[in-house]
Amino acid sequence: MGCGMGKSRPLQEKSIRAALLIQRWYRQYVARLEIRRRCTWNIFQSIEYAGEQDQIKVRPKGNLISHIFRENEICHETEWEKYFCYKGVEVPDSYNGPHLTFPMSFCGVSKLMEAFRHKQQLHARYVLQILGETWRLLRNLPNINHISVCHTKEITICGDLHGQLEDLLLIFYKNGLPSSEKPYIFNGDFVDRGKNSLEILLILFGFLLVYPNDVHLNRGNHEDHIVNLRYGFTKEVLGKYRFHGKKILKLLQKIFSWLPLAAVIDHKVLVVHGGISNSTNLHIVSRIDRHKVRGAISLSSVSESCKNLKVVCVQYIVDLLWSDPMPQKGCVPNEVRGGGCYWGPDVTEEVLGRHSLQLLIRSHECKQDGYEFCHNRKVLTIFSASNYYEVGSNRGAYIRMGPDLVPRCIQYQASRTSRELTLRQSVGRTERSALQALKEQLFVHKSDLIRAFQEFDPDNMGLISLRHWATATDSVLKLGLPWRVLRPQLVSRTHYGMVNYLQWIKELSITEPKLEVSDTSILETMYKNHSNLETIFRIIDTDHSGLISFEEFHQTWKLLSSHLKMEISDKAITDLAQSMDFNKDGSIDINEFMEAFRLRSFLLLIKKGVI
Amino acid sequence: MAENRQHTETVSDIHKKITTAFKLFDYDANNTVDAREISTIVFSLGCFPSQADLHQIIAEVEEGSSGYVHLDTFLPVMTKVLLEHRFPPIPVEHILRAFEVLDKENKGHLEEGELTKYMTEEGEPFTNKEMEEMLAVLLNNKRGLVYYRDAVGLLGFDGVMK
């Protein structure tokens, strides 16, 4: 490792050798971090998409639920307007949040942003007013907005925000507020996951009302009330507006269905939330009644006679909002998301060519750097929610584009402290979150895992090789993760390369008290389906009152037991229902019921002998 | 990494290890990676090569001047590297001694300026970015000093980040 300096002084040579050693050592360390970062990324993505797939699979079964989706809305829009009217809502003197006047003005939106920055809440009256105005405006917009960029103004395009108000404010700070001189496109997924989804909507709608020709909103797959049931937006609204929440949600349902589907800039650049498929035809898309597609799961509401036509229309829209690009050629159904497709570079060429377009800008997927090109730079993904999985997991970005139609991406990262995390800190935190999420998934599948391990352990020694551990785990979880690389983080102890799998499974248990439970499979099934349960219950509770009757409860359990392939006796259900009804008024508080399904309380019920 | 030494690994085990690490960077799912990722992959397999060593490996496995490396080319080359234990890990004492060599006055720490000078001017110099990152990790902020004994402990092999 010498530097060949010939007549070098020994001391200097020694220093150089020392420096070389340190450099080598440090670079190895950085590389290990990089590997862990990639693994962590893979974990989050696979769990996230597996979750979304479950969501779409919650298809209503049986008469009880399907009637909820029947399109019996013969009411005219004017009747709805009366229902949503804000006029009856009084603002008390005690309210010290912002007061708005209409028509909406730039001052009004600024006031709104200031208030939200100071964590104030807008009164329900004003919320209903803004939403009402927005609804009226959106009804006049086409499915595809045609925009042109000229020399004096560049357009800004933002991707997913997912309720992260910090990021929106950061974008406005870095890039300036929307105005006639500063047009914006917001490319969907404004809500869910983050805790300020409603604030983001109100700000975006505010700007839309003030600058209707310069602010453009595209619908994302999360602008869908069924998805909102699971991913947090419904909960957020009901939590913030206990009295008017239901009405607000209903109005938002309509607004979401009226959001435009795409934008085209200078006839050359297509901006849409998800992407395309090989059948995407914008001329057809522009003629669909987009507001009739309320959500990705509205298919079951369709009457037999016009099923085929409607199915095709819904398909067009689902493709635009749910699809992802893939490196291989072709177009295949998107099994991971459960809706839309995976489309290849050949499809990009074809669809862009068909419409004389040169670039597709889309969002929908989180990217480490906030943006990513693919398909020969013809597709650009833009994602604006930084720290999406965990603090430090990724940057956000937005696009600036002038008349040359060349996209320039600007990155940022919102951080609670003003210092940026070091590489090591951000990887560490993100990794811990990912590993925790992964351990939860492993715990949930522990019966299947044990069974899979036992296949490699015919003599019942309790030990299997690391190789077999990796194979078995992969076959059960099907997440396609690099288990061998993750192994050191998940399996802390090995005996000469062998894993004591029963011990390992035991150690996986989350910090729950060790209680003797007779039938652990029920627990696991419950926990595994926790989010599905909540979704189903919220579907039952149609008036969002938070209460369900014993009868409805019974029906739900019957539905669930067939969905989950479990046997539950009628008596068990009745007993369970009665024990849930704490105030004995013949109805069950949905919140308390959901609490019971958190592991701890459920165990308590079992202990009490209820189940 | 240690337990792998306790019983000899088969070639097929090694192949699996290499392929798994390789595939982490195979973004297009076509068994190729960007040549610039090779160093990370090699490091991740427990090796401690110098930059010169890495350049040699990359030159051997790169597809002409395309900037890409195919798994079929990489696998045999890397397998040989692992079977030969060509770039074994550096024992912690050696790193410590290396720091002590640089710490000419035996202070027990290095100043920011000192470390920067060595890392960016000697051996296989760091880029500015690498130097910044190293300082962010190792520097005891209040006094601008690198207490290397702690640092070596902190960045130990396979250490879980605290």
PDB file of C-alpha atoms in Angstrom, chain A residues 50-261:
ATOM      1  CA  ALA A  50     -49.406  -4.858   0.476  1.00  0.00           C
ATOM      2  CA  GLY A  51     -51.678  -2.724   2.637  1.00  0.00           C
ATOM      3  CA  GLU A  52     -53.160  -0.885  -0.306  1.00  0.00           C
ATOM      4  CA  GLN A  53     -53.861  -4.186  -1.973  1.00  0.00           C
ATOM      5  CA  ASP A  54     -55.869  -5.348   1.038  1.00  0.00           C
ATOM      6  CA  GLN A  55     -57.822  -2.132   0.847  1.00  0.00           C
ATOM      7  CA  ILE A  56     -59.062  -2.665  -2.660  1.00  0.00           C
ATOM      8  CA  LYS A  57     -59.906  -6.246  -1.843  1.00  0.00           C
ATOM      9  CA  VAL A  58     -62.457  -5.212   0.770  1.00  0.00           C
ATOM     10  CA  ARG A  59     -65.281  -5.801  -1.638  1.00  0.00           C
ATOM     11  CA  PRO A  60     -68.757  -5.685  -0.111  1.00  0.00           C
ATOM     12  CA  LYS A  61     -70.468  -9.020   0.069  1.00  0.00           C
ATOM     13  CA  GLY A  62     -74.067  -9.872   0.661  1.00  0.00           C
ATOM     14  CA  ASN A  63     -77.205  -7.805   0.790  1.00  0.00           C
ATOM     15  CA  LEU A  64     -76.467  -6.021   3.992  1.00  0.00           C
ATOM     16  CA  ILE A  65     -73.683  -3.941   2.610  1.00  0.00           C
ATOM     17  CA  SER A  66     -74.347  -3.708  -1.083  1.00  0.00           C
ATOM     18  CA  HIS A  67     -77.396  -1.540  -0.598  1.00  0.00           C
ATOM     19  CA  ILE A  68     -75.157   1.131   0.819  1.00  0.00           C
ATOM     20  CA  PHE A  69     -73.532   1.501  -2.528  1.00  0.00           C
ATOM     21  CA  ARG A  70     -76.637   1.463  -4.617  1.00  0.00           C
ATOM     22  CA  GLU A  71     -76.982   4.631  -6.588  1.00  0.00           C
ATOM     23  CA  ASN A  72     -80.291   5.719  -5.210  1.00  0.00           C
ATOM     24  CA  GLU A  73     -79.354   9.332  -5.321  1.00  0.00           C
ATOM     25  CA  ILE A  74     -82.267  10.715  -7.217  1.00  0.00           C
ATOM     26  CA  CYS A  75     -81.866  13.957  -5.355  1.00  0.00           C
ATOM     27  CA  HIS A  76     -80.922  16.854  -7.525  1.00  0.00           C
ATOM     28  CA  GLU A  77     -77.848  18.858  -6.803  1.00  0.00           C
ATOM     29  CA  THR A  78     -80.022  21.658  -5.392  1.00  0.00           C
ATOM     30  CA  GLU A  79     -81.329  19.356  -2.701  1.00  0.00           C
ATOM     31  CA  TRP A  80     -77.733  18.552  -1.764  1.00  0.00           C
ATOM     32  CA  GLU A  81     -76.910  22.240  -1.676  1.00  0.00           C
ATOM     33  CA  LYS A  82     -79.613  22.738   0.904  1.00  0.00           C
ATOM     34  CA  TYR A  83     -78.230  19.903   2.986  1.00  0.00           C
ATOM     35  CA  PHE A  84     -74.713  21.252   2.904  1.00  0.00           C
ATOM     36  CA  CYS A  85     -75.704  24.831   3.554  1.00  0.00           C
ATOM     37  CA  TYR A  86     -73.540  26.577   6.083  1.00  0.00           C
ATOM     38  CA  LYS A  87     -76.090  29.243   6.907  1.00  0.00           C
ATOM     39  CA  GLY A  88     -77.572  27.420   9.844  1.00  0.00           C
ATOM     40  CA  VAL A  89     -74.192  27.048  11.492  1.00  0.00           C
ATOM     41  CA  GLU A  90     -73.501  29.787  13.992  1.00  0.00           C
ATOM     42  CA  VAL A  91     -70.086  30.993  15.001  1.00  0.00           C
ATOM     43  CA  PRO A  92     -70.016  31.611  18.736  1.00  0.00           C
ATOM     44  CA  ASP A  93     -68.302  34.647  20.247  1.00  0.00           C
ATOM     45  CA  SER A  94     -65.925  32.343  22.037  1.00  0.00           C
ATOM     46  CA  TYR A  95     -64.414  31.260  18.711  1.00  0.00           C
ATOM     47  CA  ASN A  96     -60.991  32.773  18.293  1.00  0.00           C
ATOM     48  CA  GLY A  97     -59.954  31.177  15.046  1.00  0.00           C
ATOM     49  CA  PRO A  98     -59.877  32.983  11.704  1.00  0.00           C
ATOM     50  CA  HIS A  99     -63.017  34.609  10.290  1.00  0.00           C
ATOM     51  CA  LEU A 100     -63.479  34.425   6.546  1.00  0.00           C
ATOM     52  CA  THR A 101     -65.462  36.572   4.160  1.00  0.00           C
ATOM     53  CA  PHE A 102     -66.679  35.472   0.770  1.00  0.00           C
ATOM     54  CA  PRO A 103     -65.955  35.587  -2.116  1.00  0.00           C
ATOM     55  CA  MET A 104     -62.615  34.193  -1.056  1.00  0.00           C
ATOM     56  CA  SER A 105     -59.696  36.588  -1.358  1.00  0.00           C
ATOM     57  CA  PHE A 106     -55.944  36.325  -1.176  1.00  0.00           C
ATOM     58  CA  CYS A 107     -56.077  37.873   2.296  1.00  0.00           C
ATOM     59  CA  GLY A 108     -58.500  35.191   3.363  1.00  0.00           C
ATOM     60  CA  VAL A 109     -56.215  32.363   2.289  1.00  0.00           C
ATOM     61  CA  SER A 110     -53.215  34.008   3.931  1.00  0.00           C
ATOM     62  CA  LYS A 111     -55.215  34.349   7.120  1.00  0.00           C
ATOM     63  CA  LEU A 112     -56.039  30.675   6.841  1.00  0.00           C
ATOM     64  CA  MET A 113     -52.416  29.635   6.414  1.00  0.00           C
ATOM     65  CA  GLU A 114     -51.305  31.770   9.352  1.00  0.00           C
ATOM     66  CA  ALA A 115     -54.003  30.239  11.520  1.00  0.00           C
ATOM     67  CA  PHE A 116     -53.051  26.694  10.558  1.00  0.00           C
ATOM     68  CA  ARG A 117     -49.415  27.445  11.166  1.00  0.00           C
ATOM     69  CA  HIS A 118     -50.448  28.356  14.701  1.00  0.00           C
ATOM     70  CA  LYS A 119     -52.422  25.154  15.022  1.00  0.00           C
ATOM     71  CA  GLN A 120     -55.815  26.868  15.093  1.00  0.00           C
ATOM     72  CA  GLN A 121     -58.888  25.198  13.722  1.00  0.00           C
ATOM     73  CA  LEU A 122     -61.291  26.743  11.241  1.00  0.00           C
ATOM     74  CA  HIS A 123     -64.906  26.866  12.350  1.00  0.00           C
ATOM     75  CA  ALA A 124     -67.225  24.339  10.724  1.00  0.00           C
ATOM     76  CA  ARG A 125     -69.329  27.124   9.204  1.00  0.00           C
ATOM     77  CA  TYR A 126     -66.384  28.431   7.217  1.00  0.00           C
ATOM     78  CA  VAL A 127     -65.286  24.918   6.316  1.00  0.00           C
ATOM     79  CA  LEU A 128     -68.709  24.192   4.844  1.00  0.00           C
ATOM     80  CA  GLN A 129     -68.633  27.510   3.067  1.00  0.00           C
ATOM     81  CA  ILE A 130     -65.272  26.918   1.431  1.00  0.00           C
ATOM     82  CA  LEU A 131     -66.223  23.390   0.499  1.00  0.00           C
ATOM     83  CA  GLY A 132     -69.545  24.511  -0.922  1.00  0.00           C
ATOM     84  CA  GLU A 133     -67.897  27.119  -3.125  1.00  0.00           C
ATOM     85  CA  THR A 134     -65.254  24.626  -4.208  1.00  0.00           C
ATOM     86  CA  TRP A 135     -67.876  22.076  -5.137  1.00  0.00           C
ATOM     87  CA  ARG A 136     -69.686  24.608  -7.266  1.00  0.00           C
ATOM     88  CA  LEU A 137     -66.503  25.582  -9.058  1.00  0.00           C
ATOM     89  CA  LEU A 138     -65.315  22.046  -9.690  1.00  0.00           C
ATOM     90  CA  ARG A 139     -68.568  21.078 -11.337  1.00  0.00           C
ATOM     91  CA  ASN A 140     -67.739  23.489 -14.144  1.00  0.00           C
ATOM     92  CA  LEU A 141     -64.292  22.101 -14.801  1.00  0.00           C
ATOM     93  CA  PRO A 142     -63.532  19.557 -17.533  1.00  0.00           C
ATOM     94  CA  ASN A 143     -61.975  16.157 -16.869  1.00  0.00           C
ATOM     95  CA  ILE A 144     -58.722  17.290 -18.433  1.00  0.00           C
ATOM     96  CA  ASN A 145     -57.478  20.835 -17.985  1.00  0.00           C
ATOM     97  CA  HIS A 146     -55.503  22.349 -20.821  1.00  0.00           C
ATOM     98  CA  ILE A 147     -52.877  24.786 -19.637  1.00  0.00           C
ATOM     99  CA  SER A 148     -50.360  26.887 -21.460  1.00  0.00           C
ATOM    100  CA  VAL A 149     -47.084  28.257 -20.189  1.00  0.00           C
ATOM    101  CA  CYS A 150     -45.702  31.431 -21.540  1.00  0.00           C
ATOM    102  CA  HIS A 151     -42.507  33.381 -21.153  1.00  0.00           C
ATOM    103  CA  THR A 152     -43.484  35.382 -18.128  1.00  0.00           C
ATOM    104  CA  LYS A 153     -44.642  32.552 -15.990  1.00  0.00           C
ATOM    105  CA  GLU A 154     -43.263  29.149 -15.195  1.00  0.00           C
ATOM    106  CA  ILE A 155     -45.595  26.535 -13.819  1.00  0.00           C
ATOM    107  CA  THR A 156     -44.936  24.612 -10.600  1.00  0.00           C
ATOM    108  CA  ILE A 157     -46.020  21.007 -10.228  1.00  0.00           C
ATOM    109  CA  CYS A 158     -46.283  19.309  -6.833  1.00  0.00           C
ATOM    110  CA  GLY A 159     -46.755  15.610  -6.074  1.00  0.00           C
ATOM    111  CA  ASP A 160     -48.279  13.729  -3.129  1.00  0.00           C
ATOM    112  CA  LEU A 161     -48.632  15.740   0.063  1.00  0.00           C
ATOM    113  CA  HIS A 162     -50.491  13.222   2.246  1.00  0.00           C
ATOM    114  CA  GLY A 163     -51.552  15.592   4.956  1.00  0.00           C
ATOM    115  CA  GLN A 164     -48.062  16.898   5.623  1.00  0.00           C
ATOM    116  CA  LEU A 165     -48.721  20.583   6.053  1.00  0.00           C
ATOM    117  CA  GLU A 166     -45.088  21.321   6.838  1.00  0.00           C
ATOM    118  CA  ASP A 167     -44.112  20.311   3.321  1.00  0.00           C
ATOM    119  CA  LEU A 168     -46.760  22.455   1.643  1.00  0.00           C
ATOM    120  CA  LEU A 169     -45.689  25.479   3.645  1.00  0.00           C
ATOM    121  CA  LEU A 170     -42.065  24.736   2.849  1.00  0.00           C
ATOM    122  CA  ILE A 171     -42.851  24.630  -0.870  1.00  0.00           C
ATOM    123  CA  PHE A 172     -44.684  27.938  -0.642  1.00  0.00           C
ATOM    124  CA  TYR A 173     -41.790  29.422   1.267  1.00  0.00           C
ATOM    125  CA  LYS A 174     -39.176  28.260  -1.218  1.00  0.00           C
ATOM    126  CA  ASN A 175     -41.171  28.769  -4.370  1.00  0.00           C
ATOM    127  CA  GLY A 176     -43.691  31.478  -3.597  1.00  0.00           C
ATOM    128  CA  LEU A 177     -47.461  31.425  -3.221  1.00  0.00           C
ATOM    129  CA  PRO A 178     -49.822  30.578  -6.069  1.00  0.00           C
ATOM    130  CA  SER A 179     -50.990  33.593  -8.075  1.00  0.00           C
ATOM    131  CA  SER A 180     -51.711  34.600 -11.644  1.00  0.00           C
ATOM    132  CA  GLU A 181     -47.978  34.999 -12.104  1.00  0.00           C
ATOM    133  CA  LYS A 182     -47.218  31.735 -10.385  1.00  0.00           C
ATOM    134  CA  PRO A 183     -49.497  28.932 -11.559  1.00  0.00           C
ATOM    135  CA  TYR A 184     -49.483  25.574  -9.774  1.00  0.00           C
ATOM    136  CA  ILE A 185     -50.628  22.037 -10.448  1.00  0.00           C
ATOM    137  CA  PHE A 186     -51.193  19.804  -7.416  1.00  0.00           C
ATOM    138  CA  ASN A 187     -51.093  16.232  -8.595  1.00  0.00           C
ATOM    139  CA  GLY A 188     -53.348  14.404  -6.122  1.00  0.00           C
ATOM    140  CA  ASP A 189     -53.064  12.500  -2.819  1.00  0.00           C
ATOM    141  CA  PHE A 190     -53.525  15.595  -0.669  1.00  0.00           C
ATOM    142  CA  VAL A 191     -54.961  13.549   2.194  1.00  0.00           C
ATOM    143  CA  ASP A 192     -54.424  10.475   4.396  1.00  0.00           C
ATOM    144  CA  ARG A 193     -51.547   9.386   6.609  1.00  0.00           C
ATOM    145  CA  GLY A 194     -50.381  12.844   7.659  1.00  0.00           C
ATOM    146  CA  LYS A 195     -52.353  14.668  10.320  1.00  0.00           C
ATOM    147  CA  ASN A 196     -53.199  17.893   8.520  1.00  0.00           C
ATOM    148  CA  SER A 197     -55.062  16.569   5.519  1.00  0.00           C
ATOM    149  CA  LEU A 198     -58.012  18.857   6.055  1.00  0.00           C
ATOM    150  CA  GLU A 199     -55.842  21.948   6.468  1.00  0.00           C
ATOM    151  CA  ILE A 200     -54.056  21.173   3.224  1.00  0.00           C
ATOM    152  CA  LEU A 201     -57.363  20.758   1.414  1.00  0.00           C
ATOM    153  CA  LEU A 202     -58.689  24.047   2.770  1.00  0.00           C
ATOM    154  CA  ILE A 203     -55.571  25.921   1.695  1.00  0.00           C
ATOM    155  CA  LEU A 204     -55.545  24.355  -1.762  1.00  0.00           C
ATOM    156  CA  PHE A 205     -59.263  24.970  -2.218  1.00  0.00           C
ATOM    157  CA  GLY A 206     -58.775  28.521  -0.971  1.00  0.00           C
ATOM    158  CA  PHE A 207     -56.176  29.211  -3.643  1.00  0.00           C
ATOM    159  CA  LEU A 208     -58.337  27.471  -6.215  1.00  0.00           C
ATOM    160  CA  LEU A 209     -61.206  29.827  -5.426  1.00  0.00           C
ATOM    161  CA  VAL A 210     -59.014  32.918  -5.611  1.00  0.00           C
ATOM    162  CA  TYR A 211     -57.083  31.936  -8.745  1.00  0.00           C
ATOM    163  CA  PRO A 212     -59.337  29.486 -10.591  1.00  0.00           C
ATOM    164  CA  ASN A 213     -57.396  29.811 -13.834  1.00  0.00           C
ATOM    165  CA  ASP A 214     -53.991  29.369 -12.322  1.00  0.00           C
ATOM    166  CA  VAL A 215     -54.381  26.679  -9.704  1.00  0.00           C
ATOM    167  CA  HIS A 216     -55.124  23.130 -10.907  1.00  0.00           C
ATOM    168  CA  LEU A 217     -55.933  20.135  -8.768  1.00  0.00           C
ATOM    169  CA  ASN A 218     -55.771  16.565 -10.058  1.00  0.00           C
ATOM    170  CA  ARG A 219     -57.514  13.734  -8.336  1.00  0.00           C
ATOM    171  CA  GLY A 220     -55.315  11.112  -6.658  1.00  0.00           C
ATOM    172  CA  ASN A 221     -56.222   7.587  -5.614  1.00  0.00           C
ATOM    173  CA  HIS A 222     -56.523   8.815  -2.029  1.00  0.00           C
ATOM    174  CA  GLU A 223     -59.240  11.303  -2.978  1.00  0.00           C
ATOM    175  CA  ASP A 224     -61.628   8.433  -2.395  1.00  0.00           C
ATOM    176  CA  HIS A 225     -63.810   8.020   0.675  1.00  0.00           C
ATOM    177  CA  ILE A 226     -63.266   4.266   0.949  1.00  0.00           C
ATOM    178  CA  VAL A 227     -59.507   4.709   1.000  1.00  0.00           C
ATOM    179  CA  ASN A 228     -59.955   7.528   3.524  1.00  0.00           C
ATOM    180  CA  LEU A 229     -61.764   5.155   5.876  1.00  0.00           C
ATOM    181  CA  ARG A 230     -58.608   3.194   6.265  1.00  0.00           C
ATOM    182  CA  TYR A 231     -55.799   5.637   5.879  1.00  0.00           C
ATOM    183  CA  GLY A 232     -56.738   8.238   8.422  1.00  0.00           C
ATOM    184  CA  PHE A 233     -58.538  11.108   6.721  1.00  0.00           C
ATOM    185  CA  THR A 234     -62.017  10.093   7.848  1.00  0.00           C
ATOM    186  CA  LYS A 235     -60.739   9.726  11.384  1.00  0.00           C
ATOM    187  CA  GLU A 236     -59.060  13.111  11.218  1.00  0.00           C
ATOM    188  CA  VAL A 237     -62.210  14.913  10.142  1.00  0.00           C
ATOM    189  CA  LEU A 238     -64.479  13.185  12.637  1.00  0.00           C
ATOM    190  CA  GLY A 239     -61.959  13.868  15.356  1.00  0.00           C
ATOM    191  CA  LYS A 240     -61.672  17.569  14.566  1.00  0.00           C
ATOM    192  CA  TYR A 241     -65.364  18.216  13.875  1.00  0.00           C
ATOM    193  CA  ARG A 242     -67.432  16.078  16.188  1.00  0.00           C
ATOM    194  CA  PHE A 243     -70.756  17.627  15.259  1.00  0.00           C
ATOM    195  CA  HIS A 244     -70.350  18.570  11.628  1.00  0.00           C
ATOM    196  CA  GLY A 245     -67.799  15.941  10.637  1.00  0.00           C
ATOM    197  CA  LYS A 246     -70.301  13.685   8.880  1.00  0.00           C
ATOM    198  CA  LYS A 247     -71.617  16.489   6.737  1.00  0.00           C
ATOM    199  CA  ILE A 248     -68.143  17.670   5.889  1.00  0.00           C
ATOM    200  CA  LEU A 249     -67.149  14.164   4.852  1.00  0.00           C
ATOM    201  CA  LYS A 250     -70.198  13.761   2.677  1.00  0.00           C
ATOM    202  CA  LEU A 251     -69.506  17.036   0.935  1.00  0.00           C
ATOM    203  CA  LEU A 252     -65.873  16.067   0.462  1.00  0.00           C
ATOM    204  CA  GLN A 253     -67.000  12.800  -1.087  1.00  0.00           C
ATOM    205  CA  LYS A 254     -68.722  14.823  -3.777  1.00  0.00           C
ATOM    206  CA  ILE A 255     -65.836  17.199  -4.175  1.00  0.00           C
ATOM    207  CA  PHE A 256     -63.395  14.333  -4.651  1.00  0.00           C
ATOM    208  CA  SER A 257     -65.515  12.829  -7.372  1.00  0.00           C
ATOM    209  CA  TRP A 258     -65.613  16.189  -9.134  1.00  0.00           C
ATOM    210  CA  LEU A 259     -61.852  16.738  -9.051  1.00  0.00           C
ATOM    211  CA  PRO A 260     -60.383  16.819 -12.565  1.00  0.00           C
ATOM    212  CA  LEU A 261     -58.451  13.765 -13.654  1.00  0.00           C
TER     213      LEU A 261
END
